[in-house]
PDB file of C-alpha atoms in Angstrom:
ATOM      1  CA  UNK V  13       5.148 -53.917  45.518  1.00 30.00           C
ATOM      2  CA  UNK V  14       4.347 -51.552  43.552  1.00 32.00           C
ATOM      3  CA  UNK V  15       1.626 -48.532  43.498  1.00 34.00           C
ATOM      4  CA  UNK V  16       0.388 -48.604  39.786  1.00 37.00           C
ATOM      5  CA  UNK V  17      -3.130 -47.934  40.080  1.00 38.00           C
ATOM      6  CA  UNK V  18      -4.796 -45.305  42.612  1.00 41.00           C
ATOM      7  CA  UNK V  19      -8.718 -46.252  43.821  1.00 42.00           C
ATOM      8  CA  UNK V  20     -11.042 -44.238  44.927  1.00 42.00           C
ATOM      9  CA  UNK V  21     -14.940 -44.824  46.059  1.00 43.00           C
ATOM     10  CA  UNK V  22     -17.972 -42.191  45.680  1.00 41.00           C
ATOM     11  CA  UNK V  23     -21.227 -42.746  47.446  1.00 39.00           C
ATOM     12  CA  UNK V  24     -23.745 -40.977  46.210  1.00 37.00           C
ATOM     13  CA  UNK V  25     -27.469 -40.575  47.657  1.00 38.00           C
ATOM     14  CA  UNK V  26     -28.775 -43.131  45.466  1.00 41.00           C
ATOM     15  CA  UNK V  27     -26.684 -45.671  47.631  1.00 44.00           C
ATOM     16  CA  UNK V  28     -24.334 -46.420  44.401  1.00 47.00           C
ATOM     17  CA  UNK V  29     -20.794 -47.078  44.433  1.00 49.00           C
ATOM     18  CA  UNK V  30     -18.915 -45.094  41.672  1.00 48.00           C
ATOM     19  CA  UNK V  31     -15.566 -46.621  41.937  1.00 49.00           C
ATOM     20  CA  UNK V  32     -13.376 -44.246  39.662  1.00 46.00           C
ATOM     21  CA  UNK V  33      -9.549 -45.026  38.862  1.00 46.00           C
ATOM     22  CA  UNK V  34      -5.785 -42.656  38.426  1.00 42.00           C
ATOM     23  CA  UNK V  35      -3.489 -43.889  36.397  1.00 44.00           C
ATOM     24  CA  UNK V  36      -0.793 -41.672  34.748  1.00 45.00           C
ATOM     25  CA  UNK V  37      -2.228 -38.875  35.205  1.00 46.00           C
ATOM     26  CA  UNK V  38      -6.371 -39.156  34.283  1.00 47.00           C
ATOM     27  CA  UNK V  39      -8.717 -40.203  36.280  1.00 45.00           C
ATOM     28  CA  UNK V  40     -12.058 -42.337  34.646  1.00 47.00           C
ATOM     29  CA  UNK V  41     -14.875 -43.783  34.952  1.00 50.00           C
ATOM     30  CA  UNK V  42     -14.283 -47.187  36.168  1.00 48.00           C
ATOM     31  CA  UNK V  43     -17.579 -48.458  37.287  1.00 51.00           C
ATOM     32  CA  UNK V  44     -19.864 -48.481  39.775  1.00 50.00           C
ATOM     33  CA  UNK V  45     -24.076 -49.015  39.941  1.00 46.00           C
ATOM     34  CA  UNK V  46     -23.959 -51.872  42.587  1.00 43.00           C
ATOM     35  CA  UNK V  47     -26.755 -50.525  44.728  1.00 39.00           C
ATOM     36  CA  UNK V  48     -27.470 -51.584  48.116  1.00 41.00           C
ATOM     37  CA  UNK V  49     -28.184 -50.313  51.859  1.00 39.00           C
ATOM     38  CA  UNK V  50     -25.225 -51.576  53.728  1.00 38.00           C
ATOM     39  CA  UNK V  51     -22.079 -49.329  52.207  1.00 38.00           C
ATOM     40  CA  UNK V  52     -22.518 -46.410  54.381  1.00 38.00           C
ATOM     41  CA  UNK V  53     -19.862 -46.049  56.827  1.00 42.00           C
ATOM     42  CA  UNK V  54     -18.314 -49.539  55.354  1.00 47.00           C
ATOM     43  CA  UNK V  55     -14.675 -50.206  54.643  1.00 53.00           C
ATOM     44  CA  UNK V  56     -12.911 -49.952  51.560  1.00 50.00           C
ATOM     45  CA  UNK V  57     -10.324 -51.496  50.944  1.00 56.00           C
ATOM     46  CA  UNK V  58      -7.502 -51.326  47.726  1.00 49.00           C
ATOM     47  CA  UNK V  59      -5.382 -53.873  46.497  1.00 51.00           C
ATOM     48  CA  UNK V  60      -3.216 -52.489  44.805  1.00 42.00           C
ATOM     49  CA  UNK V  61      -0.612 -55.140  44.440  1.00 48.00           C
ATOM     50  CA  UNK V  62      -0.726 -56.740  40.575  1.00 44.00           C
ATOM     51  CA  UNK V  63      -1.880 -59.160  40.247  1.00 49.00           C
ATOM     52  CA  UNK V  64      -4.573 -59.052  42.368  1.00 53.00           C
ATOM     53  CA  UNK V  65      -5.989 -55.174  41.723  1.00 73.00           C
ATOM     54  CA  UNK V  66      -8.900 -55.620  43.680  1.00 79.00           C
ATOM     55  CA  UNK V  67     -10.861 -53.529  45.421  1.00 85.00           C
ATOM     56  CA  UNK V  68     -13.089 -54.957  48.899  1.00 87.00           C
ATOM     57  CA  UNK V  69     -15.982 -53.235  50.933  1.00 88.00           C
ATOM     58  CA  UNK V  70     -17.197 -55.261  54.063  1.00 91.00           C
ATOM     59  CA  UNK V  71     -19.919 -54.206  56.199  1.00 89.00           C
ATOM     60  CA  UNK V  72     -20.817 -51.251  57.056  1.00 88.00           C
ATOM     61  CA  UNK V  73     -24.770 -49.545  58.327  1.00 86.00           C
ATOM     62  CA  UNK V  74     -27.580 -48.559  56.142  1.00 82.00           C
ATOM     63  CA  UNK V  75     -29.266 -45.207  56.736  1.00 80.00           C
ATOM     64  CA  UNK V  76     -32.039 -46.401  59.200  1.00 83.00           C
ATOM     65  CA  UNK V  77     -28.873 -47.443  60.857  1.00 84.00           C
ATOM     66  CA  UNK V  78     -29.025 -52.215  60.474  1.00 89.00           C
ATOM     67  CA  UNK V  79     -26.112 -53.343  60.361  1.00 91.00           C
ATOM     68  CA  UNK V  80     -24.615 -55.189  57.155  1.00 90.00           C
ATOM     69  CA  UNK V  81     -22.243 -57.947  56.716  1.00 93.00           C
ATOM     70  CA  UNK V  82     -22.198 -58.597  53.156  1.00 91.00           C
ATOM     71  CA  UNK V  83     -19.122 -58.549  51.156  1.00 92.00           C
ATOM     72  CA  UNK V  84     -17.878 -57.182  47.862  1.00 90.00           C
ATOM     73  CA  UNK V  85     -15.403 -57.654  45.434  1.00 88.00           C
ATOM     74  CA  UNK V  86     -14.553 -54.888  42.288  1.00 85.00           C
ATOM     75  CA  UNK V  87     -12.722 -56.375  39.970  1.00 82.00           C
ATOM     76  CA  UNK V  88     -11.370 -53.308  37.435  1.00 80.00           C
ATOM     77  CA  UNK V  89      -9.683 -55.000  35.192  1.00 80.00           C
ATOM     78  CA  UNK V  90     -13.490 -56.439  34.329  1.00 84.00           C
ATOM     79  CA  UNK V  91     -15.120 -53.507  35.752  1.00 84.00           C
ATOM     80  CA  UNK V  92     -17.392 -55.819  37.752  1.00 85.00           C
ATOM     81  CA  UNK V  93     -18.965 -56.042  41.159  1.00 87.00           C
ATOM     82  CA  UNK V  94     -19.541 -59.242  42.819  1.00 90.00           C
ATOM     83  CA  UNK V  95     -20.616 -60.624  46.514  1.00 92.00           C
ATOM     84  CA  UNK V  96     -18.351 -62.617  47.940  1.00 93.00           C
ATOM     85  CA  UNK V  97     -19.718 -63.497  51.500  1.00 94.00           C
ATOM     86  CA  UNK V  98     -20.348 -61.933  54.707  1.00 95.00           C
ATOM     87  CA  UNK V  99     -18.387 -61.049  57.766  1.00 96.00           C
ATOM     88  CA  UNK V 100     -19.382 -63.234  60.126  1.00 96.00           C
ATOM     89  CA  UNK V 101     -20.911 -61.459  62.189  1.00 96.00           C
ATOM     90  CA  UNK V 102     -22.446 -58.187  60.921  1.00 96.00           C
ATOM     91  CA  UNK V 103     -20.935 -54.686  62.016  1.00 94.00           C
ATOM     92  CA  UNK V 104     -20.018 -51.109  61.547  1.00 93.00           C
ATOM     93  CA  UNK V 105     -16.188 -49.088  62.450  1.00 94.00           C
ATOM     94  CA  UNK V 106     -13.651 -52.215  61.458  1.00 95.00           C
ATOM     95  CA  UNK V 107     -10.312 -51.678  60.307  1.00 95.00           C
ATOM     96  CA  UNK V 108      -9.051 -53.756  57.717  1.00 94.00           C
ATOM     97  CA  UNK V 109      -5.383 -54.416  56.360  1.00 93.00           C
ATOM     98  CA  UNK V 110      -3.894 -56.676  53.103  1.00 91.00           C
ATOM     99  CA  UNK V 111      -1.454 -58.992  54.446  1.00 91.00           C
ATOM    100  CA  UNK V 112       0.316 -60.772  51.718  1.00 88.00           C
ATOM    101  CA  UNK V 113      -2.556 -62.270  49.504  1.00 87.00           C
ATOM    102  CA  UNK V 114      -5.331 -61.814  52.722  1.00 91.00           C
ATOM    103  CA  UNK V 115      -6.970 -59.230  53.302  1.00 92.00           C
ATOM    104  CA  UNK V 116      -7.975 -58.907  56.794  1.00 95.00           C
ATOM    105  CA  UNK V 117     -11.468 -57.143  58.806  1.00 96.00           C
ATOM    106  CA  UNK V 118     -10.990 -56.476  61.849  1.00 97.00           C
ATOM    107  CA  UNK V 119     -13.246 -55.274  65.496  1.00 97.00           C
ATOM    108  CA  UNK V 120     -15.699 -53.248  64.754  1.00 96.00           C
ATOM    109  CA  UNK V 121     -19.122 -53.141  66.474  1.00 96.00           C
ATOM    110  CA  UNK V 122     -22.187 -54.504  66.515  1.00 94.00           C
ATOM    111  CA  UNK V 123     -23.930 -52.782  69.896  1.00 94.00           C
ATOM    112  CA  UNK V 124     -20.966 -53.271  71.643  1.00 97.00           C
ATOM    113  CA  UNK V 125     -17.541 -53.499  69.921  1.00 98.00           C
ATOM    114  CA  UNK V 126     -15.883 -56.777  68.596  1.00 98.00           C
ATOM    115  CA  UNK V 127     -13.004 -58.570  68.886  1.00 98.00           C
ATOM    116  CA  UNK V 128     -13.949 -60.367  65.647  1.00 98.00           C
ATOM    117  CA  UNK V 129     -11.148 -60.906  62.887  1.00 98.00           C
ATOM    118  CA  UNK V 130     -12.644 -62.506  59.412  1.00 97.00           C
ATOM    119  CA  UNK V 131      -9.894 -63.038  56.946  1.00 96.00           C
ATOM    120  CA  UNK V 132     -10.936 -63.118  53.070  1.00 94.00           C
ATOM    121  CA  UNK V 133      -8.503 -65.237  50.375  1.00 92.00           C
ATOM    122  CA  UNK V 134      -8.307 -63.552  47.764  1.00 87.00           C
ATOM    123  CA  UNK V 135      -6.693 -65.428  45.404  1.00 86.00           C
ATOM    124  CA  UNK V 136      -8.878 -68.319  46.993  1.00 90.00           C
ATOM    125  CA  UNK V 137     -11.853 -66.803  46.948  1.00 88.00           C
ATOM    126  CA  UNK V 138     -13.353 -67.374  50.772  1.00 92.00           C
ATOM    127  CA  UNK V 139     -13.560 -66.284  54.564  1.00 95.00           C
ATOM    128  CA  UNK V 140     -12.629 -67.828  57.782  1.00 96.00           C
ATOM    129  CA  UNK V 141     -12.137 -67.006  61.280  1.00 97.00           C
ATOM    130  CA  UNK V 142      -8.670 -65.378  62.001  1.00 97.00           C
ATOM    131  CA  UNK V 143      -7.591 -64.848  65.075  1.00 97.00           C
ATOM    132  CA  UNK V 144      -9.582 -62.916  67.370  1.00 98.00           C
ATOM    133  CA  UNK V 145      -8.042 -59.027  69.150  1.00 98.00           C
ATOM    134  CA  UNK V 146      -6.866 -59.275  73.172  1.00 97.00           C
ATOM    135  CA  UNK V 147      -9.571 -57.033  73.643  1.00 98.00           C
ATOM    136  CA  UNK V 148     -12.430 -55.537  71.487  1.00 98.00           C
ATOM    137  CA  UNK V 149     -12.086 -53.016  69.476  1.00 98.00           C
ATOM    138  CA  UNK V 150     -14.858 -50.050  67.743  1.00 97.00           C
ATOM    139  CA  UNK V 151     -13.562 -47.936  64.685  1.00 96.00           C
ATOM    140  CA  UNK V 152      -9.724 -49.026  65.558  1.00 97.00           C
ATOM    141  CA  UNK V 153      -7.072 -47.871  62.105  1.00 96.00           C
ATOM    142  CA  UNK V 154      -5.182 -51.036  60.648  1.00 96.00           C
ATOM    143  CA  UNK V 155      -1.921 -51.126  58.679  1.00 95.00           C
ATOM    144  CA  UNK V 156       0.415 -54.405  57.254  1.00 94.00           C
ATOM    145  CA  UNK V 157       3.676 -53.688  57.962  1.00 94.00           C
ATOM    146  CA  UNK V 158       6.909 -55.678  57.947  1.00 94.00           C
ATOM    147  CA  UNK V 159       4.423 -59.289  57.394  1.00 94.00           C
ATOM    148  CA  UNK V 160       2.759 -58.543  60.480  1.00 96.00           C
ATOM    149  CA  UNK V 161      -1.225 -57.163  60.517  1.00 97.00           C
ATOM    150  CA  UNK V 162      -0.556 -53.821  63.209  1.00 97.00           C
ATOM    151  CA  UNK V 163      -4.325 -52.243  64.942  1.00 98.00           C
ATOM    152  CA  UNK V 164      -4.088 -49.531  66.319  1.00 98.00           C
ATOM    153  CA  UNK V 165      -6.547 -46.994  68.662  1.00 98.00           C
ATOM    154  CA  UNK V 166     -10.040 -47.554  68.262  1.00 97.00           C
ATOM    155  CA  UNK V 167     -12.786 -47.617  70.874  1.00 98.00           C
ATOM    156  CA  UNK V 168     -12.163 -50.209  73.675  1.00 98.00           C
ATOM    157  CA  UNK V 169     -15.386 -52.069  76.116  1.00 98.00           C
ATOM    158  CA  UNK V 170     -15.896 -49.373  78.496  1.00 98.00           C
ATOM    159  CA  UNK V 171     -16.208 -46.587  74.846  1.00 97.00           C
ATOM    160  CA  UNK V 172     -13.041 -45.388  75.707  1.00 98.00           C
ATOM    161  CA  UNK V 173     -10.699 -43.936  73.091  1.00 98.00           C
ATOM    162  CA  UNK V 174      -7.473 -46.443  73.547  1.00 98.00           C
ATOM    163  CA  UNK V 175      -3.600 -45.885  73.183  1.00 98.00           C
ATOM    164  CA  UNK V 176      -3.245 -49.563  72.227  1.00 98.00           C
ATOM    165  CA  UNK V 177      -1.345 -51.292  69.156  1.00 98.00           C
ATOM    166  CA  UNK V 178      -1.209 -54.668  68.529  1.00 98.00           C
ATOM    167  CA  UNK V 179       0.599 -56.768  65.745  1.00 98.00           C
ATOM    168  CA  UNK V 180      -0.252 -59.998  64.263  1.00 98.00           C
ATOM    169  CA  UNK V 181       1.632 -62.029  61.620  1.00 95.00           C
ATOM    170  CA  UNK V 182       0.862 -65.063  59.423  1.00 90.00           C
ATOM    171  CA  UNK V 183       0.600 -67.467  63.224  1.00 92.00           C
ATOM    172  CA  UNK V 184      -2.347 -65.450  64.117  1.00 94.00           C
ATOM    173  CA  UNK V 185      -0.786 -64.289  67.363  1.00 97.00           C
ATOM    174  CA  UNK V 186      -1.476 -60.729  68.592  1.00 98.00           C
ATOM    175  CA  UNK V 187       1.492 -59.467  70.424  1.00 97.00           C
ATOM    176  CA  UNK V 188       1.472 -56.105  72.175  1.00 98.00           C
ATOM    177  CA  UNK V 189       3.295 -53.265  70.677  1.00 98.00           C
ATOM    178  CA  UNK V 190       4.484 -49.679  72.258  1.00 98.00           C
ATOM    179  CA  UNK V 191       1.579 -47.136  72.569  1.00 98.00           C
ATOM    180  CA  UNK V 192       0.747 -44.252  70.388  1.00 98.00           C
ATOM    181  CA  UNK V 193       1.534 -41.281  72.092  1.00 97.00           C
ATOM    182  CA  UNK V 194      -2.329 -40.297  72.522  1.00 97.00           C
ATOM    183  CA  UNK V 195      -5.846 -41.954  72.623  1.00 98.00           C
ATOM    184  CA  UNK V 196      -7.617 -42.194  68.816  1.00 96.00           C
ATOM    185  CA  UNK V 197     -10.398 -43.863  67.022  1.00 96.00           C
ATOM    186  CA  UNK V 198     -11.733 -43.546  63.764  1.00 93.00           C
ATOM    187  CA  UNK V 199      -8.215 -42.414  61.965  1.00 93.00           C
ATOM    188  CA  UNK V 200      -6.375 -43.544  58.880  1.00 90.00           C
ATOM    189  CA  UNK V 201      -3.241 -45.486  58.627  1.00 91.00           C
ATOM    190  CA  UNK V 202      -0.996 -46.524  55.826  1.00 88.00           C
ATOM    191  CA  UNK V 203       2.181 -48.022  55.836  1.00 89.00           C
ATOM    192  CA  UNK V 204       5.136 -47.201  53.527  1.00 85.00           C
ATOM    193  CA  UNK V 205       8.465 -49.264  52.861  1.00 75.00           C
ATOM    194  CA  UNK V 206      10.345 -45.608  53.436  1.00 57.00           C
TER     195      UNK V 206
END
């Protein structure tokens, strides 16, 4: 895995996405122009591993409070967005991680915390149901590390912040890991090799 390029997304008032890329000390507007109502509070996930080099946007909530299930893929090489399907249920506050060539969209809420997991095959282009979480979690955080997807914290079914940690490998079996030092939700996580 090599970090060669970094992307970020800016949501402007018109609900239009602008994608910027940073590479070799320069920043340029790499595209945008997809306007829709379900981008606020969605998940933005960058896949920076060559040759994939794509960005996925999944779920979210509109200004009017409507939940979205739409998913989009940005190809920076082609400077183009495309619709790549929908989550199994509309939800916001999901966690996301990349394991191999698969993007895991985890938990979230459609009015109550969800245990749903949707998996996008970034090479094959299809969605499938992933292994459901052992408990519903909303606003959890996720990262891939050691060949496993890790899900940490979040808001549980009792609407309490959680300190629990779970991980699942390609076999789809969730296991309990050591708890966080304190309960948290709506955090960010990243795994490094060092």
